[in-house]
mmCIF file of C-alpha atoms in Angstrom:
data_model
loop_
_atom_site.group_PDB
_atom_site.id
_atom_site.type_symbol
_atom_site.label_atom_id
_atom_site.label_comp_id
_atom_site.label_asym_id
_atom_site.label_seq_id
_atom_site.Cartn_x
_atom_site.Cartn_y
_atom_site.Cartn_z
ATOM 1 C CA MET A 6 6.560 6.325 13.798
ATOM 2 C CA PRO A 7 4.125 7.200 11.141
ATOM 3 C CA VAL A 8 5.697 6.962 7.491
ATOM 4 C CA ASP A 9 5.835 10.789 7.027
ATOM 5 C CA GLU A 10 7.647 11.285 10.136
ATOM 6 C CA LEU A 11 10.230 8.531 9.189
ATOM 7 C CA ILE A 12 10.970 9.964 5.866
ATOM 8 C CA ASN A 13 12.085 13.134 7.222
ATOM 9 C CA TYR A 14 13.954 11.830 10.215
ATOM 10 C CA LEU A 15 16.210 9.415 8.323
ATOM 11 C CA PRO A 16 19.248 11.171 7.265
ATOM 12 C CA ARG A 17 20.097 10.700 3.415
ATOM 13 C CA PRO A 18 22.612 11.924 0.861
ATOM 14 C CA MET A 19 21.561 15.187 -0.689
ATOM 15 C CA PRO A 20 22.624 16.086 -4.576
ATOM 16 C CA ILE A 21 24.308 19.244 -5.231
ATOM 17 C CA GLN A 22 21.316 20.508 -6.887
ATOM 18 C CA PRO A 23 17.681 19.220 -6.867
ATOM 19 C CA VAL A 24 16.222 18.204 -10.009
ATOM 20 C CA ARG A 25 13.038 19.382 -11.198
ATOM 21 C CA LEU A 26 10.536 16.882 -12.411
ATOM 22 C CA ARG A 27 7.154 18.608 -13.428
ATOM 23 C CA ASP A 28 6.136 20.276 -10.301
ATOM 24 C CA ARG A 29 8.275 18.319 -7.927
ATOM 25 C CA LEU A 30 11.925 18.645 -6.757
ATOM 26 C CA LEU A 31 13.896 15.489 -6.375
ATOM 27 C CA GLY A 32 16.745 15.752 -4.078
ATOM 28 C CA ALA A 33 15.374 18.701 -2.009
ATOM 29 C CA GLU A 34 14.791 18.895 1.644
ATOM 30 C CA ARG A 35 11.465 16.932 1.533
ATOM 31 C CA SER A 36 11.729 13.053 0.592
ATOM 32 C CA LEU A 37 9.169 12.133 -2.364
ATOM 33 C CA VAL A 38 7.119 8.976 -2.153
ATOM 34 C CA CYS A 39 7.395 6.944 -5.424
ATOM 35 C CA SER A 40 5.122 3.846 -6.084
ATOM 36 C CA PRO A 41 5.961 1.236 -8.728
ATOM 37 C CA LEU A 42 3.752 -0.178 -11.075
ATOM 38 C CA VAL A 43 4.434 -3.747 -11.743
ATOM 39 C CA GLY A 44 1.548 -5.188 -13.972
ATOM 40 C CA THR A 45 2.204 -8.034 -16.027
ATOM 41 C CA THR A 46 -0.797 -7.585 -18.547
ATOM 42 C CA LYS A 47 -1.533 -4.343 -20.122
ATOM 43 C CA GLU A 48 -4.923 -4.449 -18.511
ATOM 44 C CA SER A 49 -3.337 -4.842 -15.138
ATOM 45 C CA LEU A 50 -0.844 -2.171 -15.682
ATOM 46 C CA ARG A 51 -3.769 0.295 -16.802
ATOM 47 C CA LEU A 52 -5.847 -0.827 -13.685
ATOM 48 C CA GLU A 53 -2.656 -0.500 -11.286
ATOM 49 C CA ALA A 54 -1.994 3.122 -12.564
ATOM 50 C CA GLU A 55 -5.402 3.986 -12.185
ATOM 51 C CA ARG A 56 -5.146 2.864 -8.326
ATOM 52 C CA VAL A 57 -1.832 4.214 -7.945
ATOM 53 C CA ALA A 58 -2.761 7.584 -9.357
ATOM 54 C CA ALA A 59 -5.892 7.954 -6.908
ATOM 55 C CA ARG A 60 -3.314 7.447 -3.821
ATOM 56 C CA GLY A 61 -1.476 10.868 -4.830
ATOM 57 C CA PRO A 62 2.217 9.555 -4.767
ATOM 58 C CA ASP A 63 4.807 12.204 -5.510
ATOM 59 C CA LEU A 64 6.102 10.272 -8.501
ATOM 60 C CA VAL A 65 5.367 6.967 -10.260
ATOM 61 C CA GLU A 66 7.992 4.076 -11.374
ATOM 62 C CA TRP A 67 6.855 1.838 -14.271
ATOM 63 C CA ARG A 68 8.903 -1.420 -14.000
ATOM 64 C CA ALA A 69 8.422 -2.372 -17.580
ATOM 65 C CA ASP A 70 10.315 -5.580 -16.792
ATOM 66 C CA HIS A 71 7.574 -7.079 -15.135
ATOM 67 C CA LEU A 72 5.232 -6.758 -18.209
ATOM 68 C CA GLN A 73 4.925 -10.223 -19.863
ATOM 69 C CA GLY A 74 5.686 -10.109 -23.571
ATOM 70 C CA LEU A 75 6.655 -6.570 -23.754
ATOM 71 C CA GLU A 76 7.414 -5.530 -27.386
ATOM 72 C CA LEU A 77 9.296 -2.462 -28.332
ATOM 73 C CA ARG A 78 6.713 -1.410 -30.818
ATOM 74 C CA ALA A 79 4.082 -1.267 -28.040
ATOM 75 C CA LEU A 80 6.073 0.892 -25.907
ATOM 76 C CA PRO A 81 4.964 4.517 -27.138
ATOM 77 C CA GLY A 82 1.365 3.254 -26.689
ATOM 78 C CA LEU A 83 1.603 2.063 -23.110
ATOM 79 C CA LEU A 84 3.780 5.224 -22.198
ATOM 80 C CA ALA A 85 0.962 7.444 -23.441
ATOM 81 C CA THR A 86 -1.635 5.437 -21.970
ATOM 82 C CA LEU A 87 0.349 5.873 -18.492
ATOM 83 C CA ARG A 88 1.075 9.624 -19.129
ATOM 84 C CA SER A 89 -2.704 10.304 -19.658
ATOM 85 C CA GLN A 90 -3.443 8.389 -16.140
ATOM 86 C CA LEU A 91 -0.722 10.117 -14.332
ATOM 87 C CA SER A 92 -0.517 13.841 -13.289
ATOM 88 C CA VAL A 93 3.022 13.122 -11.501
ATOM 89 C CA PRO A 94 6.469 12.389 -12.867
ATOM 90 C CA LEU A 95 7.045 8.801 -14.496
ATOM 91 C CA LEU A 96 10.153 7.235 -13.890
ATOM 92 C CA PHE A 97 10.859 4.592 -16.581
ATOM 93 C CA THR A 98 12.737 1.213 -15.418
ATOM 94 C CA CYS A 99 13.318 -1.902 -17.365
ATOM 95 C CA ARG A 100 15.829 -3.587 -14.735
ATOM 96 C CA LEU A 101 18.407 -6.129 -15.735
ATOM 97 C CA PHE A 102 17.658 -9.598 -14.625
ATOM 98 C CA SER A 103 21.048 -9.736 -12.728
ATOM 99 C CA GLU A 104 19.846 -6.417 -10.867
ATOM 100 C CA GLY A 105 16.642 -7.701 -9.604
ATOM 101 C CA GLY A 106 14.857 -7.691 -13.139
ATOM 102 C CA ALA A 107 11.481 -9.631 -13.439
ATOM 103 C CA ALA A 108 12.324 -11.625 -16.660
ATOM 104 C CA GLN A 109 15.458 -12.125 -18.548
ATOM 105 C CA MET A 110 15.419 -9.872 -21.846
ATOM 106 C CA PRO A 111 18.031 -9.637 -24.379
ATOM 107 C CA ASP A 112 20.343 -6.636 -23.725
ATOM 108 C CA ASP A 113 19.830 -5.221 -26.950
ATOM 109 C CA LEU A 114 16.035 -4.999 -26.627
ATOM 110 C CA ARG A 115 16.277 -3.772 -23.003
ATOM 111 C CA VAL A 116 18.627 -0.929 -24.204
ATOM 112 C CA ALA A 117 16.221 -0.314 -27.123
ATOM 113 C CA MET A 118 13.557 0.040 -24.550
ATOM 114 C CA LEU A 119 15.357 2.559 -22.593
ATOM 115 C CA GLU A 120 16.215 4.405 -25.481
ATOM 116 C CA ALA A 121 12.751 4.751 -26.904
ATOM 117 C CA ALA A 122 11.282 5.747 -23.363
ATOM 118 C CA VAL A 123 13.840 8.591 -23.256
ATOM 119 C CA GLY A 124 13.177 9.560 -26.786
ATOM 120 C CA SER A 125 9.446 9.423 -26.230
ATOM 121 C CA GLY A 126 8.903 12.687 -24.542
ATOM 122 C CA LEU A 127 6.579 10.935 -22.151
ATOM 123 C CA VAL A 128 8.816 10.032 -19.262
ATOM 124 C CA ASP A 129 10.146 12.579 -16.692
ATOM 125 C CA LEU A 130 13.161 10.209 -15.530
ATOM 126 C CA VAL A 131 14.709 7.096 -16.513
ATOM 127 C CA ASP A 132 16.816 4.425 -14.386
ATOM 128 C CA VAL A 133 19.872 2.950 -15.987
ATOM 129 C CA GLU A 134 21.966 0.523 -13.980
ATOM 130 C CA LEU A 135 25.609 0.883 -13.269
ATOM 131 C CA ALA A 136 25.977 -2.892 -14.659
ATOM 132 C CA VAL A 137 24.680 -2.223 -17.921
ATOM 133 C CA GLU A 138 27.568 -2.825 -20.359
ATOM 134 C CA PRO A 139 29.589 0.486 -20.663
ATOM 135 C CA ARG A 140 28.954 1.206 -24.245
ATOM 136 C CA HIS A 141 25.178 0.854 -23.736
ATOM 137 C CA ARG A 142 25.453 2.865 -20.481
ATOM 138 C CA VAL A 143 27.384 5.598 -22.278
ATOM 139 C CA GLY A 144 25.014 5.824 -24.953
ATOM 140 C CA LEU A 145 21.939 6.027 -22.897
ATOM 141 C CA LEU A 146 23.482 8.609 -20.672
ATOM 142 C CA SER A 147 24.468 10.745 -23.676
ATOM 143 C CA SER A 148 20.602 10.313 -25.247
ATOM 144 C CA ALA A 149 19.011 11.399 -22.054
ATOM 145 C CA ARG A 150 21.380 14.486 -21.633
ATOM 146 C CA GLU A 151 20.534 15.351 -25.112
ATOM 147 C CA ARG A 152 17.123 15.026 -24.363
ATOM 148 C CA GLY A 153 17.112 16.514 -21.239
ATOM 149 C CA VAL A 154 15.892 13.513 -19.525
ATOM 150 C CA PRO A 155 17.279 13.180 -15.863
ATOM 151 C CA VAL A 156 18.821 9.484 -15.118
ATOM 152 C CA VAL A 157 19.000 7.463 -11.956
ATOM 153 C CA VAL A 158 22.268 5.482 -12.262
ATOM 154 C CA SER A 159 21.378 2.504 -9.876
ATOM 155 C CA ALA A 160 23.292 -0.387 -8.507
ATOM 156 C CA HIS A 161 21.979 -3.088 -6.224
ATOM 157 C CA ASP A 162 23.344 -5.279 -3.582
ATOM 158 C CA PHE A 163 21.133 -7.837 -2.559
ATOM 159 C CA ARG A 164 23.538 -9.413 0.197
ATOM 160 C CA GLU A 165 23.443 -6.638 2.482
ATOM 161 C CA THR A 166 22.057 -2.941 2.832
ATOM 162 C CA PRO A 167 25.378 -0.765 2.782
ATOM 163 C CA ASP A 168 26.030 1.881 5.785
#
């Protein structure tokens, strides 16, 4: 079965109300295709974004935890570069190592990255793991709500796929 048919065939949970991300509706009847960016250097990230943009996904997820040596001060410039290359919604993710992240990162730095992404005005959506320490999770959710940035609250089970 072609991917387009499969996407619309599979049953999935539906939100009470879809979320508008630029010109896309997340959680509407039509499933969206999201392409991840996992470049490990600034140059490979830029080239990957260029290739992905040419393929026309519905949204793009930047897995910032894959970028080696990522520093908080570099984040605004990287987000601005990605935003200039992409005409689709941008999901920012900086995954916890225990949740499948690509690198160990001090929790305070990871949370600061998420806060900076939320406050940048350059991302359309941010991913916050349910496993994030509650005080950080509550703060991130509050910041995102104040700035009107929708949040994906994710949880990862690496032993099995739930029903």
